[in-house]
PDB file of C-alpha atoms and ligand atoms in Angstrom:
ATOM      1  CA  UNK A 277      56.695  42.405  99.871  1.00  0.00           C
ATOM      2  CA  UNK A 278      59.341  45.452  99.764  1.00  0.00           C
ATOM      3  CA  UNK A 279      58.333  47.301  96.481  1.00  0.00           C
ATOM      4  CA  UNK A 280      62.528  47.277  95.708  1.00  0.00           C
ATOM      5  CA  UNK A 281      62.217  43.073  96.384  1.00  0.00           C
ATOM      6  CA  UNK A 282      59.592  43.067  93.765  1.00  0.00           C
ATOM      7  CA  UNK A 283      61.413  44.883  91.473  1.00  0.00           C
ATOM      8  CA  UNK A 284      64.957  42.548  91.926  1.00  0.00           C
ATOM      9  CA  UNK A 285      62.524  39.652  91.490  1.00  0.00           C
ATOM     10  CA  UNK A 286      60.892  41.151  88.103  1.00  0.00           C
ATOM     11  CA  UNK A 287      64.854  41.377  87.216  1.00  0.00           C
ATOM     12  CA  UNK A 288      65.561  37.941  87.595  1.00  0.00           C
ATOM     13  CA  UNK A 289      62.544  36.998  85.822  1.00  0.00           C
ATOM     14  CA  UNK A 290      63.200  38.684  82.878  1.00  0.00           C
ATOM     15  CA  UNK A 291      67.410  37.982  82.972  1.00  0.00           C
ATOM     16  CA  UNK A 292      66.011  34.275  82.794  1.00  0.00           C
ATOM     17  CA  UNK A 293      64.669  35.118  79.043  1.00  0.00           C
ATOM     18  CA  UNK A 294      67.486  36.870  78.226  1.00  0.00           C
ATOM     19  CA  UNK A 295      69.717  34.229  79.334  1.00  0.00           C
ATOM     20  CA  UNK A 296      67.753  31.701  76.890  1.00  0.00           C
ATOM     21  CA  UNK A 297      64.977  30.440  79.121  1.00  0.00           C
ATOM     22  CA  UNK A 298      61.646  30.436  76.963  1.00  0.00           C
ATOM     23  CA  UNK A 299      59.364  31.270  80.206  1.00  0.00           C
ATOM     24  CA  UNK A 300      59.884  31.872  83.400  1.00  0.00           C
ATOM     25  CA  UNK A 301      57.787  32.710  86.427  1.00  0.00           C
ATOM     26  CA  UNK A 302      57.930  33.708  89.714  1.00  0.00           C
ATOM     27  CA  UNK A 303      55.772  30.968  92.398  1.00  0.00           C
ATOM     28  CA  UNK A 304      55.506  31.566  96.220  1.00  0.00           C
ATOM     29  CA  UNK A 305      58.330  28.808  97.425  1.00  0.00           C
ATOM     30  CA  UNK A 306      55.053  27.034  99.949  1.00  0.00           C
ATOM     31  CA  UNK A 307      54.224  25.098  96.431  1.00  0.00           C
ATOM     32  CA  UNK A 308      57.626  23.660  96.055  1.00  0.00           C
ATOM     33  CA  UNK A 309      56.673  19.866  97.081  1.00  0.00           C
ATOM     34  CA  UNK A 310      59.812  17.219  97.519  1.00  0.00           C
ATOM     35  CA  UNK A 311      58.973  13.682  97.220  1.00  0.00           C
ATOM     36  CA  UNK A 312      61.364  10.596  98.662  1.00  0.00           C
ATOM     37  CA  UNK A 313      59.867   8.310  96.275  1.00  0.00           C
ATOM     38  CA  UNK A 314      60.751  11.048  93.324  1.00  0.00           C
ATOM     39  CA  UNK A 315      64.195  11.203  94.510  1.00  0.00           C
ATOM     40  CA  UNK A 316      64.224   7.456  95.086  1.00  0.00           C
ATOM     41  CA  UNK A 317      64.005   7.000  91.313  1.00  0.00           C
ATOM     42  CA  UNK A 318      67.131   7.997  90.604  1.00  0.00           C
ATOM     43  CA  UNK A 319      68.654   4.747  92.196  1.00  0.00           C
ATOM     44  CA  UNK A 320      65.951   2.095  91.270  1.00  0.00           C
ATOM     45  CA  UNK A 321      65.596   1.902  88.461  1.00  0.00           C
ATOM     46  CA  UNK A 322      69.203   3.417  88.486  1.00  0.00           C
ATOM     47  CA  UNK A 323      70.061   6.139  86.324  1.00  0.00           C
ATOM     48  CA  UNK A 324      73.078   5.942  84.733  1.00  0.00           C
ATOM     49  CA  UNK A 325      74.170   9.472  85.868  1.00  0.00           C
ATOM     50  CA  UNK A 326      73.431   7.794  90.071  1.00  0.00           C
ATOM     51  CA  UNK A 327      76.788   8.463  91.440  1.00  0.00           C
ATOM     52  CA  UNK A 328      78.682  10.080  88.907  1.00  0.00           C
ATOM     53  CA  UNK A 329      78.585  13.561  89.680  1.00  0.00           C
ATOM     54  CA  UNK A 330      78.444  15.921  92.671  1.00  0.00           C
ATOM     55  CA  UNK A 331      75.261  17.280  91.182  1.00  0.00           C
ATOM     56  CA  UNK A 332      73.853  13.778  91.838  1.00  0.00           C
ATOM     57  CA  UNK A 333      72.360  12.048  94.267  1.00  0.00           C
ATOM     58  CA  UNK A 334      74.288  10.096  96.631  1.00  0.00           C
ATOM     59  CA  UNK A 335      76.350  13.651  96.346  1.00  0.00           C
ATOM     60  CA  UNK A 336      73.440  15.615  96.649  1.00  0.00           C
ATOM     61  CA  UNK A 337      71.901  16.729 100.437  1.00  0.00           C
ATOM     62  CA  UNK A 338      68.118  15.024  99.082  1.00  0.00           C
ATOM     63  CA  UNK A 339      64.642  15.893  99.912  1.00  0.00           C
ATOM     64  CA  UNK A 340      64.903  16.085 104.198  1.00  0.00           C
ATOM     65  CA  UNK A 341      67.751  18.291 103.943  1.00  0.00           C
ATOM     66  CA  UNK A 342      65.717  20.551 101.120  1.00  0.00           C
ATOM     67  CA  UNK A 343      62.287  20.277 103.313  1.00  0.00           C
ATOM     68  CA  UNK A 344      64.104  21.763 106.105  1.00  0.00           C
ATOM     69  CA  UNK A 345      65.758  24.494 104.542  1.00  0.00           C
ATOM     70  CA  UNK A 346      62.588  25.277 102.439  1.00  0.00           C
ATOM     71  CA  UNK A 347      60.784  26.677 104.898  1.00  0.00           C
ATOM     72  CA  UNK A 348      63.311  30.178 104.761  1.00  0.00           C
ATOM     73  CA  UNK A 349      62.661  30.516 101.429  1.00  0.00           C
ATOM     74  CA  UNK A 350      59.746  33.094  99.905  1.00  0.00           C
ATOM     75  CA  UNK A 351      60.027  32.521  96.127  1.00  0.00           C
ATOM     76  CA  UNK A 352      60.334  30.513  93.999  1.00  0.00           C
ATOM     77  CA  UNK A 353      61.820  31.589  90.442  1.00  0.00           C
ATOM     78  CA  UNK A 354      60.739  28.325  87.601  1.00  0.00           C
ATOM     79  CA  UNK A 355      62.303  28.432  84.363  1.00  0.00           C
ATOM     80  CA  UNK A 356      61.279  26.598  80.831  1.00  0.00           C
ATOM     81  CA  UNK A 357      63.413  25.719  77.650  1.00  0.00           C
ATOM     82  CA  UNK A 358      61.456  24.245  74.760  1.00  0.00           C
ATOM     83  CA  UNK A 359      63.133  21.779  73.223  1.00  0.00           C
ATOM     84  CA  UNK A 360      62.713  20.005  70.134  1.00  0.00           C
ATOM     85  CA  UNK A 361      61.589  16.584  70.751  1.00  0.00           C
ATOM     86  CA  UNK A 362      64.135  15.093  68.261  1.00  0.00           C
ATOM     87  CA  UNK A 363      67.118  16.950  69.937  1.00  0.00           C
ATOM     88  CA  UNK A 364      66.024  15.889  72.950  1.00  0.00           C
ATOM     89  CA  UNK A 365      66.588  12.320  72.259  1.00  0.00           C
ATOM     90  CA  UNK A 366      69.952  12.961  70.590  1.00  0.00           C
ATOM     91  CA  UNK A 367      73.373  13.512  71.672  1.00  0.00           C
ATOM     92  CA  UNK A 368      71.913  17.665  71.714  1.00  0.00           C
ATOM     93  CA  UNK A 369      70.470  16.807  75.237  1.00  0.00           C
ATOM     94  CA  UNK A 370      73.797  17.487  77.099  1.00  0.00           C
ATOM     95  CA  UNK A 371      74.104  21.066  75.170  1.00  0.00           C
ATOM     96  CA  UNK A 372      70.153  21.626  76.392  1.00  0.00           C
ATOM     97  CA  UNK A 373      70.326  20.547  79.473  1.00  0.00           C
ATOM     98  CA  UNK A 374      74.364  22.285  79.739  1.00  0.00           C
ATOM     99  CA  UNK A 375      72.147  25.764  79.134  1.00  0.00           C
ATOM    100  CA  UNK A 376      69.563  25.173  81.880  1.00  0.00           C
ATOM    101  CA  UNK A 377      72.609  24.626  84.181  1.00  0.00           C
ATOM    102  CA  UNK A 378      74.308  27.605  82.841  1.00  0.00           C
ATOM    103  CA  UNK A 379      70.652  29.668  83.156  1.00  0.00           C
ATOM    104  CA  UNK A 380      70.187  28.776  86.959  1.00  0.00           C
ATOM    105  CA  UNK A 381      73.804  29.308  87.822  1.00  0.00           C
ATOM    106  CA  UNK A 382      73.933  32.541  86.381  1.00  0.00           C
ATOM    107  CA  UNK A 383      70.477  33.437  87.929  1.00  0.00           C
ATOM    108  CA  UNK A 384      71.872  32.173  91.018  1.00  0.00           C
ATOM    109  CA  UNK A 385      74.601  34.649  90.904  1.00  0.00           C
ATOM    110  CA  UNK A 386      72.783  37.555  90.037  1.00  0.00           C
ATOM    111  CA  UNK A 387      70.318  37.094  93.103  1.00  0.00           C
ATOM    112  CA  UNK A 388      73.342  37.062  95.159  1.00  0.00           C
ATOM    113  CA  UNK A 389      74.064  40.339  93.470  1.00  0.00           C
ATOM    114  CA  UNK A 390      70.928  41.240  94.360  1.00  0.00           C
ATOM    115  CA  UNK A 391      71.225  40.661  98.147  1.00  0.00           C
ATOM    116  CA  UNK A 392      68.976  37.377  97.857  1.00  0.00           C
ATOM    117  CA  UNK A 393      71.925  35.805 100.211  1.00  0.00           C
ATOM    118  CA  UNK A 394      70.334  31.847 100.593  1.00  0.00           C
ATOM    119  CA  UNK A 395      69.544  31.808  96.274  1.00  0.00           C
ATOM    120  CA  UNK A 396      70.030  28.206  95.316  1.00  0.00           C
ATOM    121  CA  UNK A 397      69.908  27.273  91.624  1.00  0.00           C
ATOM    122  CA  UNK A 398      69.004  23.795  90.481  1.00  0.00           C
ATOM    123  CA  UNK A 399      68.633  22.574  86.970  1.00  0.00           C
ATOM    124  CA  UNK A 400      68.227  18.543  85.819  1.00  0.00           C
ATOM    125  CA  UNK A 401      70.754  16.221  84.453  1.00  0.00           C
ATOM    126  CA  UNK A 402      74.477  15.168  85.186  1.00  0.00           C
ATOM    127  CA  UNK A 403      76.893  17.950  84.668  1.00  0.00           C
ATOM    128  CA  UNK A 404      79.315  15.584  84.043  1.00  0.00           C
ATOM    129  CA  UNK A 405      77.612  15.135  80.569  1.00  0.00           C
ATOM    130  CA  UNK A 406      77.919  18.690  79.576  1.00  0.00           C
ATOM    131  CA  UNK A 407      80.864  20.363  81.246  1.00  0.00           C
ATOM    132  CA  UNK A 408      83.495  17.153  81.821  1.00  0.00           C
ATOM    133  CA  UNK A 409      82.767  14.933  79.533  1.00  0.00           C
ATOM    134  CA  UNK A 410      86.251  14.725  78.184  1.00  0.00           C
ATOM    135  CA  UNK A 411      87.287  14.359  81.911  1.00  0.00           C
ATOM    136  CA  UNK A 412      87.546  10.849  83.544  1.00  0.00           C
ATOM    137  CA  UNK A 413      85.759  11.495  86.479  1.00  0.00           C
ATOM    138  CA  UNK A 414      84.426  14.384  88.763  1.00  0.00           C
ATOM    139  CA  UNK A 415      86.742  16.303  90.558  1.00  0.00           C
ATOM    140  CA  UNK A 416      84.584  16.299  93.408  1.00  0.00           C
ATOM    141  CA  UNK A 417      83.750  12.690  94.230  1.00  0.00           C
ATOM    142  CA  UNK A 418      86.385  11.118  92.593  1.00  0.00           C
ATOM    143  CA  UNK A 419      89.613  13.530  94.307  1.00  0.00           C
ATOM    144  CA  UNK A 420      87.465  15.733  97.277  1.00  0.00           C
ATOM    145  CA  UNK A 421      88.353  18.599  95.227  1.00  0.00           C
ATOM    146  CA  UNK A 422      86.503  21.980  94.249  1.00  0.00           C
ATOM    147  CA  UNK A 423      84.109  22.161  90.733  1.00  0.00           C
ATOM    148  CA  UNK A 424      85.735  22.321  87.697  1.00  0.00           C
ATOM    149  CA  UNK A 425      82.845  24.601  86.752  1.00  0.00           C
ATOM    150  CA  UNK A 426      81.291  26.415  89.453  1.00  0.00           C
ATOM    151  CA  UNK A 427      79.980  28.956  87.371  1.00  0.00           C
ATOM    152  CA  UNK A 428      77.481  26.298  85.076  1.00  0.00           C
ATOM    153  CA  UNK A 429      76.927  22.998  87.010  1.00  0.00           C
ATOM    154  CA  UNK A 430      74.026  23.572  89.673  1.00  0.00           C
ATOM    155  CA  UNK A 431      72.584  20.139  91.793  1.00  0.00           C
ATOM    156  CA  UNK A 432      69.726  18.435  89.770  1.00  0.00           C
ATOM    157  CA  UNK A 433      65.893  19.022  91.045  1.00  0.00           C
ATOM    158  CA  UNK A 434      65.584  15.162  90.771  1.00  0.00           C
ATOM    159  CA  UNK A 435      67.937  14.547  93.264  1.00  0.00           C
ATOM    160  CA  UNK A 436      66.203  16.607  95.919  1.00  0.00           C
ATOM    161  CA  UNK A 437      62.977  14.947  95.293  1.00  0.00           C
ATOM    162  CA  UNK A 438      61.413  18.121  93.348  1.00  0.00           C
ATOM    163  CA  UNK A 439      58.215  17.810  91.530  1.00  0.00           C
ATOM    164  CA  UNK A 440      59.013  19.504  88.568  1.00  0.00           C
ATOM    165  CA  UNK A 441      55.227  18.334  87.284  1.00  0.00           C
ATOM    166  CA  UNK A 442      53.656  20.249  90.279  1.00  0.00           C
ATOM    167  CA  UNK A 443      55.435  23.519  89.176  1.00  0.00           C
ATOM    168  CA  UNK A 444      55.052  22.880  85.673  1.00  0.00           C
ATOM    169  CA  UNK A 445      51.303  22.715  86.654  1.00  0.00           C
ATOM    170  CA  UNK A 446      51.522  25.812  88.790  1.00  0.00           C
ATOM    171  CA  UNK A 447      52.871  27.666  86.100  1.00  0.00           C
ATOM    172  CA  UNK A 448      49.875  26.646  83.742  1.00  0.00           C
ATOM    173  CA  UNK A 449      52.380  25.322  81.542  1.00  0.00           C
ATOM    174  CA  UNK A 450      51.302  22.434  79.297  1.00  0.00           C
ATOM    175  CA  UNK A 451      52.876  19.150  80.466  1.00  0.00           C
ATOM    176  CA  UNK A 452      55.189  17.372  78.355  1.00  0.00           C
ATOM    177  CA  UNK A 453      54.635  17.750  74.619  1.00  0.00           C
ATOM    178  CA  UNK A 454      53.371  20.089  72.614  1.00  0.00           C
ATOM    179  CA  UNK A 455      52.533  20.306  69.406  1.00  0.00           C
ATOM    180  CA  UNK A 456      53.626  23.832  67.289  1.00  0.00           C
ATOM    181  CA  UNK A 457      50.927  25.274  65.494  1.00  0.00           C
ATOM    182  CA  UNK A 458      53.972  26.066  62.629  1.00  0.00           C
ATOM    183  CA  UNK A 459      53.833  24.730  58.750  1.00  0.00           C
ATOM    184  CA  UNK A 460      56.784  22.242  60.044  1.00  0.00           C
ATOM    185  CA  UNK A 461      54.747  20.454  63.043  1.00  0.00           C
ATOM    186  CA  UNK A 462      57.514  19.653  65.013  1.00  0.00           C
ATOM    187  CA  UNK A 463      56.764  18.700  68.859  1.00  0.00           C
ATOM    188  CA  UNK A 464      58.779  20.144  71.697  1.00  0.00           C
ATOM    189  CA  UNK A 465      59.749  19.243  75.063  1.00  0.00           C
ATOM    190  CA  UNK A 466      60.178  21.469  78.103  1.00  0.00           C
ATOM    191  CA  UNK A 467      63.089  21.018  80.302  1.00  0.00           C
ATOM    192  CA  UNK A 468      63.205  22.919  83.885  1.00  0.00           C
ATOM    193  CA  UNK A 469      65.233  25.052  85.867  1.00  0.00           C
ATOM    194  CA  UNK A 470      64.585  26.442  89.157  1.00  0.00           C
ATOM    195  CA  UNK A 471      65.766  29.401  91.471  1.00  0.00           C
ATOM    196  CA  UNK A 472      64.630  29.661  95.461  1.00  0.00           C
ATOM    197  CA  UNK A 473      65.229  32.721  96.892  1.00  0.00           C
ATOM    198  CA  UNK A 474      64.637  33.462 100.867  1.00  0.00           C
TER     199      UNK A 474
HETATM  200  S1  SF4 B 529      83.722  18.762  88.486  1.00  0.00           S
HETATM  201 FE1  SF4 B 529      82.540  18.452  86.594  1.00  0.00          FE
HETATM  202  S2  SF4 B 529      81.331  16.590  86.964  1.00  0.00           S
HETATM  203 FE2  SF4 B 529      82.056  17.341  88.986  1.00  0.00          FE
HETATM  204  S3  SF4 B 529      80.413  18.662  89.785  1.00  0.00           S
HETATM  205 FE3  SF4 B 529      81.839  19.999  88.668  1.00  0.00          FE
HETATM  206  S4  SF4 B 529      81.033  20.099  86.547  1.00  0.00           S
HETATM  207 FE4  SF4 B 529      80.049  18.341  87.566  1.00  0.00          FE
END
Protein backbone atom coordinates (compact mmCIF):
# COMPACT_ATOMS: atom_id res chain seq x y z
CA UNK A 1 0.00 0.00 0.00
CA UNK A 2 0.98 3.71 -1.25
CA UNK A 3 2.50 5.29 1.97
CA UNK A 4 0.01 8.61 0.99
CA UNK A 5 -3.12 5.71 0.89
CA UNK A 6 -2.09 4.80 4.33
CA UNK A 7 -2.01 8.03 5.51
CA UNK A 8 -5.81 9.08 3.89
CA UNK A 9 -6.88 5.82 5.53
CA UNK A 10 -5.31 6.78 9.14
CA UNK A 11 -7.49 10.12 8.33
CA UNK A 12 -10.61 8.51 8.01
CA UNK A 13 -9.98 6.45 10.93
CA UNK A 14 -9.47 9.02 13.19
CA UNK A 15 -12.37 11.63 11.47
CA UNK A 16 -14.63 8.55 12.54
CA UNK A 17 -13.82 9.48 16.42
CA UNK A 18 -14.10 12.84 15.87
CA UNK A 19 -17.31 12.52 14.20
CA UNK A 20 -18.67 10.57 17.45
CA UNK A 21 -17.78 6.98 16.66
CA UNK A 22 -16.28 5.39 19.97
CA UNK A 23 -13.79 2.98 17.86
CA UNK A 24 -13.06 2.49 14.68
CA UNK A 25 -10.71 0.31 12.69
CA UNK A 26 -9.43 -0.26 9.55
CA UNK A 27 -10.01 -4.42 8.23
CA UNK A 28 -8.75 -5.71 4.80
CA UNK A 29 -12.37 -5.71 2.82
CA UNK A 30 -11.56 -10.07 2.01
CA UNK A 31 -13.25 -10.45 5.73
CA UNK A 32 -16.38 -8.67 4.83
CA UNK A 33 -18.76 -11.93 4.63
CA UNK A 34 -22.60 -11.34 3.21
CA UNK A 35 -25.05 -13.88 4.15
CA UNK A 36 -28.66 -14.47 2.15
CA UNK A 37 -30.07 -15.96 5.14
CA UNK A 38 -28.83 -12.62 7.22
CA UNK A 39 -30.43 -10.49 4.74
CA UNK A 40 -33.40 -12.84 4.55
CA UNK A 41 -34.27 -11.83 8.11
CA UNK A 42 -35.32 -8.73 7.41
CA UNK A 43 -38.55 -10.10 5.64
CA UNK A 44 -39.35 -13.23 7.82
CA UNK A 45 -39.77 -12.53 10.54
CA UNK A 46 -40.55 -9.06 8.92
CA UNK A 47 -39.18 -6.05 10.29
CA UNK A 48 -41.29 -3.37 10.54
CA UNK A 49 -38.84 -0.98 8.74
CA UNK A 50 -39.10 -4.08 5.37
CA UNK A 51 -40.20 -1.78 2.71
CA UNK A 52 -40.37 1.48 4.10
CA UNK A 53 -37.36 3.12 3.12
CA UNK A 54 -34.87 3.25 0.23
CA UNK A 55 -32.23 2.29 2.74
CA UNK A 56 -34.18 -1.00 3.04
CA UNK A 57 -34.35 -4.00 1.59
CA UNK A 58 -36.62 -4.62 -1.16
CA UNK A 59 -34.93 -0.97 -2.06
CA UNK A 60 -31.66 -2.06 -1.34
CA UNK A 61 -29.27 -3.97 -4.28
CA UNK A 62 -28.76 -7.18 -1.36
CA UNK A 63 -25.98 -9.52 -0.79
CA UNK A 64 -25.26 -10.84 -4.82
CA UNK A 65 -25.10 -7.41 -5.94
CA UNK A 66 -22.59 -6.51 -2.76
CA UNK A 67 -20.54 -9.99 -3.35
CA UNK A 68 -19.88 -8.88 -6.76
CA UNK A 69 -18.85 -5.51 -6.25
CA UNK A 70 -16.79 -6.56 -3.13
CA UNK A 71 -14.24 -8.00 -4.77
CA UNK A 72 -12.83 -4.10 -5.99
CA UNK A 73 -12.74 -3.11 -2.73
CA UNK A 74 -9.27 -3.16 -0.40
CA UNK A 75 -10.51 -1.85 2.98
CA UNK A 76 -12.67 -1.98 4.98
CA UNK A 77 -13.21 1.06 7.52
CA UNK A 78 -15.73 -0.52 10.84
CA UNK A 79 -17.05 1.90 13.15
CA UNK A 80 -18.55 1.44 16.95
CA UNK A 81 -20.98 3.69 19.06
CA UNK A 82 -21.56 2.52 22.62
CA UNK A 83 -24.76 2.90 23.57
CA UNK A 84 -26.48 2.75 26.72
CA UNK A 85 -28.53 -0.27 26.92
CA UNK A 86 -31.57 1.66 28.30
CA UNK A 87 -31.45 4.25 25.40
CA UNK A 88 -31.21 1.71 23.20
CA UNK A 89 -34.54 0.32 23.93
CA UNK A 90 -36.17 3.76 24.03
CA UNK A 91 -37.46 6.15 21.62
CA UNK A 92 -33.26 7.47 21.78
CA UNK A 93 -32.57 4.59 19.24
CA UNK A 94 -33.57 6.69 16.14
CA UNK A 95 -31.15 9.70 17.44
CA UNK A 96 -28.28 6.70 17.87
CA UNK A 97 -28.75 5.03 15.09
CA UNK A 98 -29.55 8.86 13.06
CA UNK A 99 -25.58 9.48 14.19
CA UNK A 100 -24.17 6.23 12.78
CA UNK A 101 -25.93 7.25 9.51
CA UNK A 102 -24.68 10.70 9.77
CA UNK A 103 -20.91 9.12 10.77
CA UNK A 104 -20.75 6.83 7.57
CA UNK A 105 -22.20 9.43 5.28
CA UNK A 106 -19.88 11.93 6.24
CA UNK A 107 -16.96 9.35 6.14
CA UNK A 108 -18.26 8.46 2.89
CA UNK A 109 -17.79 11.91 1.66
CA UNK A 110 -14.56 12.60 2.91
CA UNK A 111 -13.05 9.38 1.16
CA UNK A 112 -14.43 10.77 -1.93
CA UNK A 113 -12.44 13.82 -0.98
CA UNK A 114 -9.81 11.73 -0.61
CA UNK A 115 -9.82 10.18 -4.13
CA UNK A 116 -11.28 6.77 -2.65
CA UNK A 117 -13.82 7.11 -5.84
CA UNK A 118 -16.08 3.53 -5.18
CA UNK A 119 -16.39 4.58 -0.93
CA UNK A 120 -19.74 3.22 0.08
CA UNK A 121 -21.04 3.99 3.58
CA UNK A 122 -23.55 1.77 5.30
CA UNK A 123 -24.92 2.13 8.76
CA UNK A 124 -28.16 -0.05 10.35
CA UNK A 125 -31.68 0.96 10.79
CA UNK A 126 -34.50 2.78 8.72
CA UNK A 127 -33.67 6.33 7.96
CA UNK A 128 -37.05 6.96 7.77
CA UNK A 129 -37.04 6.78 11.66
CA UNK A 130 -34.49 9.43 12.11
CA UNK A 131 -34.50 11.89 9.25
CA UNK A 132 -38.48 11.73 7.96
CA UNK A 133 -40.26 10.79 10.54
CA UNK A 134 -42.59 13.71 10.38
CA UNK A 135 -42.86 12.84 6.61
CA UNK A 136 -45.58 10.38 5.34
CA UNK A 137 -43.57 8.35 3.33
CA UNK A 138 -40.10 8.18 1.52
CA UNK A 139 -39.54 10.28 -1.23
CA UNK A 140 -37.87 7.63 -2.95
CA UNK A 141 -40.20 4.64 -3.03
CA UNK A 142 -43.22 6.27 -2.46
CA UNK A 143 -42.78 9.34 -5.54
CA UNK A 144 -39.30 7.93 -7.58
CA UNK A 145 -37.81 11.00 -6.34
CA UNK A 146 -34.19 11.97 -5.01
CA UNK A 147 -33.28 11.68 -0.86
CA UNK A 148 -34.56 14.10 1.23
CA UNK A 149 -31.25 13.67 3.04
CA UNK A 150 -28.46 12.57 1.05
CA UNK A 151 -26.01 13.87 3.23
CA UNK A 152 -27.15 11.40 6.58
CA UNK A 153 -29.20 8.37 5.34
CA UNK A 154 -26.67 5.59 4.04
CA UNK A 155 -28.31 1.76 3.00
CA UNK A 156 -28.43 -0.52 6.16
CA UNK A 157 -25.60 -3.45 6.49
CA UNK A 158 -28.61 -5.79 7.22
CA UNK A 159 -30.01 -5.38 4.05
CA UNK A 160 -26.93 -6.46 2.15
CA UNK A 161 -26.58 -9.52 4.17
CA UNK A 162 -23.45 -8.08 6.28
CA UNK A 163 -22.21 -9.89 9.25
CA UNK A 164 -21.77 -7.21 11.47
CA UNK A 165 -20.82 -10.14 14.27
CA UNK A 166 -17.89 -11.32 12.00
CA UNK A 167 -16.41 -7.73 11.99
CA UNK A 168 -17.29 -7.04 15.39
CA UNK A 169 -15.17 -10.23 16.02
CA UNK A 170 -12.42 -9.10 13.71
CA UNK A 171 -12.11 -6.03 15.44
CA UNK A 172 -11.66 -7.89 18.89
CA UNK A 173 -14.50 -6.01 20.00
CA UNK A 174 -16.61 -7.60 22.75
CA UNK A 175 -19.97 -8.79 21.35
CA UNK A 176 -23.05 -7.34 22.51
CA UNK A 177 -23.05 -6.11 26.10
CA UNK A 178 -20.78 -4.92 28.22
CA UNK A 179 -20.66 -4.18 31.46
CA UNK A 180 -18.76 -0.56 32.62
CA UNK A 181 -16.37 -1.00 35.21
CA UNK A 182 -17.90 2.75 36.51
CA UNK A 183 -19.55 3.35 40.22
CA UNK A 184 -23.01 3.56 38.09
CA UNK A 185 -22.83 -0.08 36.34
CA UNK A 186 -24.70 0.72 33.51
CA UNK A 187 -24.42 -1.83 30.40
CA UNK A 188 -23.91 -0.62 26.87
CA UNK A 189 -24.62 -1.71 23.49
CA UNK A 190 -22.55 -1.27 20.35
CA UNK A 191 -24.18 -0.26 17.21
CA UNK A 192 -22.11 -0.44 13.73
CA UNK A 193 -21.19 1.51 10.91
CA UNK A 194 -19.15 0.59 8.05
CA UNK A 195 -17.02 2.27 5.19
CA UNK A 196 -15.52 0.09 1.99
CA UNK A 197 -13.13 1.74 0.17
CA UNK A 198 -11.54 0.23 -3.28
S1 LIG B 1 -36.20 10.29 1.65
FE1 LIG B 1 -36.10 9.98 3.88
S2 LIG B 1 -36.88 7.89 4.20
FE2 LIG B 1 -36.34 8.08 2.00
S3 LIG B 1 -34.22 7.34 1.81
FE3 LIG B 1 -34.11 9.57 2.13
S4 LIG B 1 -33.93 9.85 4.38
FE4 LIG B 1 -34.64 7.74 4.01
Amino acid sequence: MMAVEQKNLTELQNFACELGADSAVLLDAKIIDVKENLAALCQNPRCPNYGVAASCPPHVGGPESLKKQLSSYTKALFFRIMAKKADVYSSKIHDIQGQIHTIAASLESKALELGFAKARGFAGGSCKNMFCADQPDCNVTAHNGPCRNPDLARPSMSGYGIDVSALAKAANWPPLVVQNGGADKEDFIPLYGLLIVG
